[in-house]
XYZ file of C-alpha atoms in Angstrom:
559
model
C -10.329 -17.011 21.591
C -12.092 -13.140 21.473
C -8.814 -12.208 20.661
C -9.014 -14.377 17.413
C -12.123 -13.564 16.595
C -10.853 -9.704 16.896
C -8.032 -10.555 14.454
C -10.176 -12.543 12.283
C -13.106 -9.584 12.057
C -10.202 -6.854 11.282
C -8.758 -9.169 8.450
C -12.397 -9.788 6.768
C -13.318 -6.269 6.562
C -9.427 -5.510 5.236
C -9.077 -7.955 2.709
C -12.788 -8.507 1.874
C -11.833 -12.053 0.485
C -14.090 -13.696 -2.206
C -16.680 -16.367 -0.327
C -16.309 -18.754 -3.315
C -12.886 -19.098 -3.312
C -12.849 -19.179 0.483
C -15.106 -22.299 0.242
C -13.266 -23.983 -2.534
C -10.060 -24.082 -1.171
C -11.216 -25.224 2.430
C -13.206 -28.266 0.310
C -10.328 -29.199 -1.252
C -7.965 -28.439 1.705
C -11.057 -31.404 3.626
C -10.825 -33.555 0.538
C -6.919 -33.782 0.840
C -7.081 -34.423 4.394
C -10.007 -37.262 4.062
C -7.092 -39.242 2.100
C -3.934 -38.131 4.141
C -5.674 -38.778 7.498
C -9.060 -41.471 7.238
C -8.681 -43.679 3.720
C -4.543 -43.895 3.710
C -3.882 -45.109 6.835
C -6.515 -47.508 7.222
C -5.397 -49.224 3.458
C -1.856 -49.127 4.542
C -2.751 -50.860 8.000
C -5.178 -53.439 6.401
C -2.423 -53.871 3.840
C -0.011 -54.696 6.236
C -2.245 -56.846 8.182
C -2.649 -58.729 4.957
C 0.586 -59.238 4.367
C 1.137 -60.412 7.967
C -1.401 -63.175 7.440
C -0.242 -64.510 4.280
C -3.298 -63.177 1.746
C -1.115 -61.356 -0.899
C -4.037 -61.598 -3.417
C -6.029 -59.113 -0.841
C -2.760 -57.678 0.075
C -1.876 -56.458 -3.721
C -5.723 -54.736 -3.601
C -4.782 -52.979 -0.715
C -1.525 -51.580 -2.420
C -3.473 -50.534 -5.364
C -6.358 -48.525 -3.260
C -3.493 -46.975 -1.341
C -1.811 -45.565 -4.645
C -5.231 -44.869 -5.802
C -5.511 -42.762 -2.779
C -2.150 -41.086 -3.037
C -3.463 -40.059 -6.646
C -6.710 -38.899 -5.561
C -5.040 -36.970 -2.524
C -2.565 -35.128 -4.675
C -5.318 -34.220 -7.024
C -7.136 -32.642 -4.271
C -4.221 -30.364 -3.811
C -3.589 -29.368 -7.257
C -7.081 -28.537 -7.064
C -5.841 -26.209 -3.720
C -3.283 -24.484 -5.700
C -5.274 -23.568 -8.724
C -7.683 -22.000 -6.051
C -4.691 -20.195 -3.828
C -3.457 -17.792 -6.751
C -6.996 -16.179 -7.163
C -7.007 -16.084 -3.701
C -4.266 -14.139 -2.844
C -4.797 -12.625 -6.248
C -7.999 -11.228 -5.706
C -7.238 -9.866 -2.023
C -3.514 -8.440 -2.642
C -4.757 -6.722 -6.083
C -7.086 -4.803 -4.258
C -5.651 -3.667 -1.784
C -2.495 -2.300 -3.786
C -5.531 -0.566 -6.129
C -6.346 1.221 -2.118
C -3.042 2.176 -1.688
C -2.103 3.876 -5.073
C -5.815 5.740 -5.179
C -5.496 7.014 -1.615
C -1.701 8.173 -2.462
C -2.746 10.139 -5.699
C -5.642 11.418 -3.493
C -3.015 12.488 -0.722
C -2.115 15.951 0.378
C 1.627 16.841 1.356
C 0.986 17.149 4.471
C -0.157 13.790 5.307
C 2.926 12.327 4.563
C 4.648 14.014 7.759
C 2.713 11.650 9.401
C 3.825 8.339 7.523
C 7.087 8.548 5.290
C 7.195 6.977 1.494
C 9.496 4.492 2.723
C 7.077 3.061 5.132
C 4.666 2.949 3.359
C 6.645 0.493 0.759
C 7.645 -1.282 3.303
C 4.150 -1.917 4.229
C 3.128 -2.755 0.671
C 6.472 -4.822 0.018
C 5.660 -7.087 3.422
C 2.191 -6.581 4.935
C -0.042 -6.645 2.244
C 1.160 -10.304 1.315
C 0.847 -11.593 4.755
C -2.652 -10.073 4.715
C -3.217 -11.698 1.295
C -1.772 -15.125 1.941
C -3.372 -15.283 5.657
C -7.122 -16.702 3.664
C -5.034 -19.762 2.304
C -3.186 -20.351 5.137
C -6.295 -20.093 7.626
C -8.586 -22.349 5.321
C -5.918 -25.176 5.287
C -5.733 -24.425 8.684
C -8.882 -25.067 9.402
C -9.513 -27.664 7.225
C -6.316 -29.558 9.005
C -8.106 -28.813 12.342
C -11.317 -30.848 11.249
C -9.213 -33.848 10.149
C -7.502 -33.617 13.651
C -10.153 -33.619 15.307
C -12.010 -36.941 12.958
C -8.302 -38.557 13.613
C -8.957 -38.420 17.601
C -12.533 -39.751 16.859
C -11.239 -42.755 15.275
C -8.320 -43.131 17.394
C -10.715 -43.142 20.516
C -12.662 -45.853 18.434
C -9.870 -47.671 18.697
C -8.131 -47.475 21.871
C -9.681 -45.147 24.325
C -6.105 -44.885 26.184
C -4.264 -43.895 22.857
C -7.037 -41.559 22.131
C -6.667 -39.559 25.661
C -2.954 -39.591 25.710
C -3.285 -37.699 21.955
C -5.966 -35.005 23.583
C -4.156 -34.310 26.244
C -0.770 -33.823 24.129
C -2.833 -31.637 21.992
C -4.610 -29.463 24.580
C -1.262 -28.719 26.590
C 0.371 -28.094 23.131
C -1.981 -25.617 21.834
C -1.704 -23.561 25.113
C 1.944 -23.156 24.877
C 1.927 -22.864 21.134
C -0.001 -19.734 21.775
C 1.884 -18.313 24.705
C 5.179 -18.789 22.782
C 3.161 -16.863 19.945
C 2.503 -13.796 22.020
C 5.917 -13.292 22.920
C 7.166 -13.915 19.191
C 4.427 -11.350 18.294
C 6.383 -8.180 20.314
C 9.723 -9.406 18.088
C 7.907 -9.627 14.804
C 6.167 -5.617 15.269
C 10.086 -4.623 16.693
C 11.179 -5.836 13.660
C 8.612 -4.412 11.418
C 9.712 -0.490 12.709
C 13.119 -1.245 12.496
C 12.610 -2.141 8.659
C 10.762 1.247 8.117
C 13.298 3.141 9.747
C 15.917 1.216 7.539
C 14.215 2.333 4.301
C 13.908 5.644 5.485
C 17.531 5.794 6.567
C 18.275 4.551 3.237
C 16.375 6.751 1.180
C 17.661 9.977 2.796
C 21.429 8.433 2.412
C 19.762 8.158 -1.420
C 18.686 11.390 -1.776
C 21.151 13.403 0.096
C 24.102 11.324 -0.995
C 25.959 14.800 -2.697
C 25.278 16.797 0.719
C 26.352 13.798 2.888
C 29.748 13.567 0.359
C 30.328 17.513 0.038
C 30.151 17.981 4.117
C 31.827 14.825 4.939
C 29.207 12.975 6.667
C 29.742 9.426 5.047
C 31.391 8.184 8.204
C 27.819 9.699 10.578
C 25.559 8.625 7.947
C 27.037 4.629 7.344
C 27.196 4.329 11.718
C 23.527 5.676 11.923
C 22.761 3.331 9.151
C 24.711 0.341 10.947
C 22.856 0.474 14.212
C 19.998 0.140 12.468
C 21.195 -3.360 11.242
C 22.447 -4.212 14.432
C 19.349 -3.251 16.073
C 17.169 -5.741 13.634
C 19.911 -8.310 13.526
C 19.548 -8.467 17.810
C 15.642 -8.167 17.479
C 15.653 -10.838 14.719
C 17.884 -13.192 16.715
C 15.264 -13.030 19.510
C 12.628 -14.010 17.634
C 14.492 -16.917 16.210
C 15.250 -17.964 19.565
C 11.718 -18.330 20.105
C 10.803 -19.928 17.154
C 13.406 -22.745 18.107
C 12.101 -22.962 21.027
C 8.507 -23.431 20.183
C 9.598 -26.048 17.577
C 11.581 -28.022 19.923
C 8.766 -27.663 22.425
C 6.610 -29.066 19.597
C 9.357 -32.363 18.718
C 9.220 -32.879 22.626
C 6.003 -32.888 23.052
C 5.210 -35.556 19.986
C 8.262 -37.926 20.487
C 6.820 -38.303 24.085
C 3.348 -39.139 22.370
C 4.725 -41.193 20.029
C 6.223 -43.299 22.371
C 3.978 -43.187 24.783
C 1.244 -44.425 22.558
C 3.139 -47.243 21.083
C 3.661 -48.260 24.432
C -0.002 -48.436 25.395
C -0.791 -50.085 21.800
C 1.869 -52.658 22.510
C 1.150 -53.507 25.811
C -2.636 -54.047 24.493
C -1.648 -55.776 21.541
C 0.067 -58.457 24.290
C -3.059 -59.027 25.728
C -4.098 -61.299 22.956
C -6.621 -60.068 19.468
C -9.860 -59.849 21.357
C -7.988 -56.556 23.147
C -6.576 -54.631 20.141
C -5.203 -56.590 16.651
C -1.882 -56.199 15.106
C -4.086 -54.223 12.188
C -5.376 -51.724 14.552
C -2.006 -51.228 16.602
C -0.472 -50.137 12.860
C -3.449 -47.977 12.087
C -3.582 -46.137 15.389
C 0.270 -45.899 14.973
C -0.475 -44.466 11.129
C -2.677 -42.030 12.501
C -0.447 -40.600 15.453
C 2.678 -40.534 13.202
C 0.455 -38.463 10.229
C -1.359 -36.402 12.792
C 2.085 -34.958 14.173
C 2.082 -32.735 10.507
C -1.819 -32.154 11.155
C -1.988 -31.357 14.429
C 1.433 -29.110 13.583
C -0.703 -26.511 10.995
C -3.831 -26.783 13.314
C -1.104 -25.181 15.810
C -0.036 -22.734 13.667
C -3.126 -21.093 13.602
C -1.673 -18.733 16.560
C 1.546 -18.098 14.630
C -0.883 -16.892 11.426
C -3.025 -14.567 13.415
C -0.622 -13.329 15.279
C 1.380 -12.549 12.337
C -1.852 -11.064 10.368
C -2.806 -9.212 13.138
C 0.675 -7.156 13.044
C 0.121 -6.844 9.629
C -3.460 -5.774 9.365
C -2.828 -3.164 11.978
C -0.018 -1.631 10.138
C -1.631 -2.108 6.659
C -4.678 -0.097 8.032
C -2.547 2.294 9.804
C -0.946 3.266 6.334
C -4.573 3.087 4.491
C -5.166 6.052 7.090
C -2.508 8.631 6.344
C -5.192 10.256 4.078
C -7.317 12.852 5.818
C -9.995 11.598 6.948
C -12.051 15.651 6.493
C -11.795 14.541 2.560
C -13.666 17.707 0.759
C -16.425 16.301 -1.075
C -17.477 16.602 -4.260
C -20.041 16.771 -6.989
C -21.495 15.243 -9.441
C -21.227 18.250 -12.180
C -19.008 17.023 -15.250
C -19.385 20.063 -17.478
C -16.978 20.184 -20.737
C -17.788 24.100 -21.430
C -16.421 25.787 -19.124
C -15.779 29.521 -19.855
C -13.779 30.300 -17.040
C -15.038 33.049 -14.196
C -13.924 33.173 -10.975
C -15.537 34.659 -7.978
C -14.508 34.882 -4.195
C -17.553 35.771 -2.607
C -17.088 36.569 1.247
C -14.494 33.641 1.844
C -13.112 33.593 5.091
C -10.622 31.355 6.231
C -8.623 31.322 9.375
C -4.691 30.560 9.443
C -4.207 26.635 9.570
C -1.053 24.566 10.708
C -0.082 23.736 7.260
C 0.770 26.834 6.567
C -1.848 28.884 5.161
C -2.903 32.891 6.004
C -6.042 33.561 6.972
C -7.993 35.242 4.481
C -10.995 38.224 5.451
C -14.325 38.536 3.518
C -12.075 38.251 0.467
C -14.653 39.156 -2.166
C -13.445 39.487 -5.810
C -15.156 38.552 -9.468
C -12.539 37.324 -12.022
C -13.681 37.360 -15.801
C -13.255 34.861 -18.380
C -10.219 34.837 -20.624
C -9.025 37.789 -18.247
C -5.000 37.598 -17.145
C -5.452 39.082 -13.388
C -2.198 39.364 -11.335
C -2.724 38.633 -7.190
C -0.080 41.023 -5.938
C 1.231 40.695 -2.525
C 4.557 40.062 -0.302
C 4.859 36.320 1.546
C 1.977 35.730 4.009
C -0.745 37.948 2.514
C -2.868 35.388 1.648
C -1.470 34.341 -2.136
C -1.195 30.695 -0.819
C -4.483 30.242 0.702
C -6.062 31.554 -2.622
C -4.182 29.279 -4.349
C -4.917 26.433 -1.970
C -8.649 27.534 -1.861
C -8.513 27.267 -6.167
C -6.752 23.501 -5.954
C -9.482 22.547 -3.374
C -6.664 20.961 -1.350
C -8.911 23.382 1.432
C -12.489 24.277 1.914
C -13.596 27.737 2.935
C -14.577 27.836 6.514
C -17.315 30.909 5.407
C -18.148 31.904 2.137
C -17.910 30.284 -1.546
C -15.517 30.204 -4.130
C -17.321 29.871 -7.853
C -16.551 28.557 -11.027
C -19.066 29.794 -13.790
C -21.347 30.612 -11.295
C -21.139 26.683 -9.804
C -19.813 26.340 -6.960
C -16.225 24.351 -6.918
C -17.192 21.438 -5.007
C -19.624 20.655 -7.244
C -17.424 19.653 -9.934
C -16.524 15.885 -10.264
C -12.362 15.514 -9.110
C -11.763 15.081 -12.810
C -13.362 17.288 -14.411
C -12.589 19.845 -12.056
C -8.712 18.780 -12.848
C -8.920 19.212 -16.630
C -10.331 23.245 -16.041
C -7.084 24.135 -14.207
C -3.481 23.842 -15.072
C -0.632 24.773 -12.306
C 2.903 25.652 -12.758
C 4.552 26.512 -9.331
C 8.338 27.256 -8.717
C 8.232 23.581 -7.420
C 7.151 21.841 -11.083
C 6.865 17.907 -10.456
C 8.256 16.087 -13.378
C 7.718 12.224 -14.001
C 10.789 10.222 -14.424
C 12.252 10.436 -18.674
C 13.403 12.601 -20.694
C 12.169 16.013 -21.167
C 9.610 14.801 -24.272
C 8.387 12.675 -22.448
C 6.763 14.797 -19.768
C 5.856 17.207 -22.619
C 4.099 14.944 -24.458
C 1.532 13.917 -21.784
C -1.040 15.288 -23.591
C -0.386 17.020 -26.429
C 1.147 14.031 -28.548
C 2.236 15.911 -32.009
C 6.243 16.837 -31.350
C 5.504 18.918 -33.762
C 3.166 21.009 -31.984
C 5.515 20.805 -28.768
C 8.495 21.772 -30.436
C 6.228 25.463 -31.790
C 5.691 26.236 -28.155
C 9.237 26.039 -26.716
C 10.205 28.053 -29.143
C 7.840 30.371 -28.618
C 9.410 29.925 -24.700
C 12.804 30.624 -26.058
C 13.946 27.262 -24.523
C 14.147 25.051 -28.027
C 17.474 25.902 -29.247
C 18.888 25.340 -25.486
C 17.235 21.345 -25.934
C 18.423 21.000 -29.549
C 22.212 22.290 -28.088
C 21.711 19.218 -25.603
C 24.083 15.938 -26.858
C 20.099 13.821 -26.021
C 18.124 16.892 -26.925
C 14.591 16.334 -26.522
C 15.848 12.731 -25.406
C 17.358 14.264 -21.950
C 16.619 13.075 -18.589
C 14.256 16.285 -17.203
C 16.229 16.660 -14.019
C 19.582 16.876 -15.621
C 18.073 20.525 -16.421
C 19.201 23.758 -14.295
C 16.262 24.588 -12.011
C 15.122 27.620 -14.386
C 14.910 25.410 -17.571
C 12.717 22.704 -15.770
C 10.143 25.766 -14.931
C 10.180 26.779 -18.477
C 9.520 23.060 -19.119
C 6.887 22.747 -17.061
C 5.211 26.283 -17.771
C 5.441 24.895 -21.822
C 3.815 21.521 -20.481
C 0.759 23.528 -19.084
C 0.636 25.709 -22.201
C 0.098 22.731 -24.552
C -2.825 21.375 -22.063
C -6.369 21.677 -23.139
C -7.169 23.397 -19.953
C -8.869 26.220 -19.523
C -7.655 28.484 -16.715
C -3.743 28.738 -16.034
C -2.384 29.591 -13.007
C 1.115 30.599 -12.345
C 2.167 30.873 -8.805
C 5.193 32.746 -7.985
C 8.147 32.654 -10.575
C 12.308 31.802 -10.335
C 14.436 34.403 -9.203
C 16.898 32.926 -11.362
C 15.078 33.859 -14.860
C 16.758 35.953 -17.281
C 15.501 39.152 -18.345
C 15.545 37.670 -21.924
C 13.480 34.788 -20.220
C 10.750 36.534 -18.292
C 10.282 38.767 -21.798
C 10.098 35.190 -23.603
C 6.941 34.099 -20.989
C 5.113 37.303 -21.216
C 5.062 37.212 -24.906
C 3.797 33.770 -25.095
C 1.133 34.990 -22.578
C 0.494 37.979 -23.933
C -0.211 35.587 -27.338
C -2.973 33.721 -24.937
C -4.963 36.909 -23.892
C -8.436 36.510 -24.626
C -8.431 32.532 -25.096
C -8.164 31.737 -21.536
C -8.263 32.603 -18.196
C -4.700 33.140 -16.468
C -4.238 34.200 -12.646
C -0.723 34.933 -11.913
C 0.630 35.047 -8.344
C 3.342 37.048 -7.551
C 5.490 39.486 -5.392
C 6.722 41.093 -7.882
C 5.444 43.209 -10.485
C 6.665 41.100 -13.593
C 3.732 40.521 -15.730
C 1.944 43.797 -14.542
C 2.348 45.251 -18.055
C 0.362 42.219 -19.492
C -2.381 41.813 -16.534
C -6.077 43.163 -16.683
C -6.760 43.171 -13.709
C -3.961 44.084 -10.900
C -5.195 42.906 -7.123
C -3.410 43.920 -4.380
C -3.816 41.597 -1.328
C -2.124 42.659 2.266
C -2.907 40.518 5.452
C -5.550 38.427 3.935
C -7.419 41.205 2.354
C -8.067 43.118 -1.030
C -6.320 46.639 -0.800
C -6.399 47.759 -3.608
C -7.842 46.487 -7.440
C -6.436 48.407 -10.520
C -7.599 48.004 -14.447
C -5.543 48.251 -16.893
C -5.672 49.814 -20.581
C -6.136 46.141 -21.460
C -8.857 45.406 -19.605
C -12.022 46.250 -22.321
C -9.980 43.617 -24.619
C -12.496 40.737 -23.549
């Protein structure tokens, strides 16, 4: 029973279910069962006690209250199933809303720890069973009152009928359970298997022109095989069980059954003063109704069980985020100008990936172009990193017009920058589409790839603008995405590293356009190379975490 309540606690404070909807669907789940279990059976026995005696005129009332009954009791359910889809509604919609915020709020890194395909998997399964599990325990419950008001009045009747039925139920509800604990190891078995099938199946997806260039169809169809031999031998286990259980449960209730009409015979041959023929038909009315009763009262085990794998996994998933989430502020400003200063930040080599950084101390002006100079592992990254606040400075602070960073709302920080990295991320479409996100005029987005040199390559396209964006070479979906950034409203742009694979003609095409954006906003280039040098302000040259050198250029009184 603690372990119920366990399962029960974990499930309220995941799926946070609304209290009224909770209460009307066990009150109409109560009302259902008052007709199924007290007022139908006792018409139908008085009915056919009626019609045993010869009083048709009462008998014909008695058929008319018991399809008055049947009326009322399917009412009560439609009122049920209005209730359920708010229900489940209210709890699945929300958490889905968890997952998608905590994924757009995700680093890279977590995502080592718990794959994409996973965490479908966990959406496309566990979330239901989490949502459905506060309509199936309300009619749960609500069947486990009614069982328990059937026994009353079965006692009431026949004291023998009533023990054999408590004692049926009591041994049933202990090996319900136990069978439930073993089917519980088969159901998480299964669970992993289907994540590893997804992720199997997405790497066979994504890798399909490797896997077909080196030959590895054969490897890659016998890994993915095993996998659904694996779940097809765990799945057959848990089957096994289930039959078991439900043949346990026939068992079990045949016995009763016949038991009980036994006993209710034997008494009925001791003459009316010991039991009636009236009451032998409603006792039998209530053992053969309470079999389907008593059946969802035992189920109770197979739905926490069954939530309690899915909970567990569902919270597991919630909890790929870091947990060391940087905080933020409440600062929303709109006019930002665009300084940057590094004042003393220190920050010591992490596992992700990052250099350390020493004391690095540097102002950065507004509307100045400053190029971060250095070779792989001086520090570039961490800057970079520092500037996305995807890390926090473990000494020092890094300032935004005089503010601090982490003062700035998410959002508003968001709109002052705008990335392009040799890694763009495009969303699925063509390539207007993604160029269109916010500057809507075509107009206006056709000017700047010109200006990029890339517009007559789209027009020479048989979609043109209407091209899927990765059907592009790798260099034309940077120029993309460097265009993309360009027509933002943002106010600092930062370029971090650039293709090796642009062409001179290309490189000359980007430094004009950002040579045509000197003095309107602030643009920090990172780079190994010395290709925008003759367009920079400012020159920094980091080595081993630390400014060596900082050089002005002839531009650099332009501001």
């Amino acid at each position: 029973m603690k372990e119920y309540i366990k399962v029960f606690r974990d499930w309220k404070k995941l799926a946070r279910p609304n209290k009224w909807e909770i209460f009307w669907t066990i009150f109409f789940v109560l009302l259902s069962q008052v007709f199924v279990l007290v007022i139908i059976p006792m018409f139908s026995a008085e009915l056919t006690a009626q019609m045993s005696a010869n009083n048709y005129t009462t008998a014909i009332w008695m058929a008319v209250a018991v399809i008055v009954a049947i009326a009322a009791k399917n009412f009560a359910w439609l009122g049920n199933y209005l209730v359920y889809p708010k229900l489940i509604k209210t709890t699945y919609a929300r958490i889905n809303n968890e997952f998608i915020t905590k994924t757009l709020k995700a680093k890279s890194a977590n995502f080592d720890n718990v794959s994409k395909e996973r965490i479908l998997n966990t959406i496309h399964t566990d979330v239901l069973t989490v949502a459905d599990f506060g309509d199936k325990i309300t009619t749960a419950f609500g069947r486990f009152i009614m069982t328990i008001v059937s026994i009353v009045i079965i006692f009431t009747k026949s004291i023998y009928a009533g023990i054999i039925v408590v004692v049926a139920d009591i041994i049933d509800f202990i090996i319900f359970s136990w069978f439930n604990k073993k089917r519980q190891v088969y159901v998480k078995s299964l669970r992993a298997i289907n994540d590893k099938q997804y992720e199997k199946f997405s790497e066979i997806v994504d890798k399909r022109e490797a896997i077909q260039d080196l030959g590895q169809e054969k490897r890659m169809r016998k890994e993915y095989n095993e996998l659904v031999d694996e779940y097809i031998k765990e799945l057959r286990k848990r089957t096994i069980w289930d039959n078991i259980k439900e043949n346990h449960y026939q068992t079990i209730y045949r016995f009763l059954i016949f038991i009980a009409t036994l006993v209710c015979i034997f008494l009925v041959m001791q003459g009316p003063e010991v039991m009636t023929v009236a009451t032998f038909f409603t006792i039998t009315a209530y053992v053969t109704d309470g079999i389907t009763a008593t059946k969802d009262m035992y189920n109770i085990s197979t739905y926490f069980n069954d939530v309690n794998v899915a909970t567990q996994r569902v919270n597991a998933v919630l909890d790929f985020v870091d947990r060391d989430e940087v905080e933020v502020g409440k600062n929303s400003f709109k006019d930002i100008l665009g300084s940057i200063s590094f004042s003393k930040v220190v920050y010591k080599k992490d596992d992700e990936g990052n250099p350390s950084l020493k004391k690095f101390d540097v102002m950065i002006k507004e509307n100045e172009t400053t190029l971060l100079l250095g070779s792989k592992s001086c520090g570039k990254r961490t800057i970079f990193n520092l500037l996305r606040r995807n890390i926090k400075p473990q000494q020092g602070k890094v300032m935004l017009d005089g503010v601090n960073i982490y003062d700035y709302t998410t959002s508003a920080y968001r709109n002052i920058f705008s990335y392009v990295s040799t890694k763009p991320i495009f969303f699925k479409g063509s390539i207007m589409k993604n160029l269109t996100i916010q500057e809507k005029n075509q107009k206006v987005v056709q000017e700047v790839c010109k200006e990029l040199g890339i517009y007559n390559y789209i027009k020479s396209l048989p979609k043109k603008f209407n091209t899927n964006i990765t059907e592009l070479p790798f260099e034309k979906q940077y120029l993309i995405a460097l265009a993309r950034s360009i027509l933002t409203t943002s106010q600092i742009l930062v370029l971090y590293e650039f293709p090796s694979n642009l062409s001179d003609k290309e490189r000359e095409n980007i430094k004009k356009l950002l040579r045509s954006m000197q003095g309107s906003r602030t643009i920090l280039i990172f780079s190994a190379k010395e290709y925008c040098a003759d367009i920079a302000n400012k020159i920094i040259y980091i080595e081993n975490g630390d400014i060596k050198n900082i050089t002005y250029t002839e531009k650099a009184d332009f501001i």
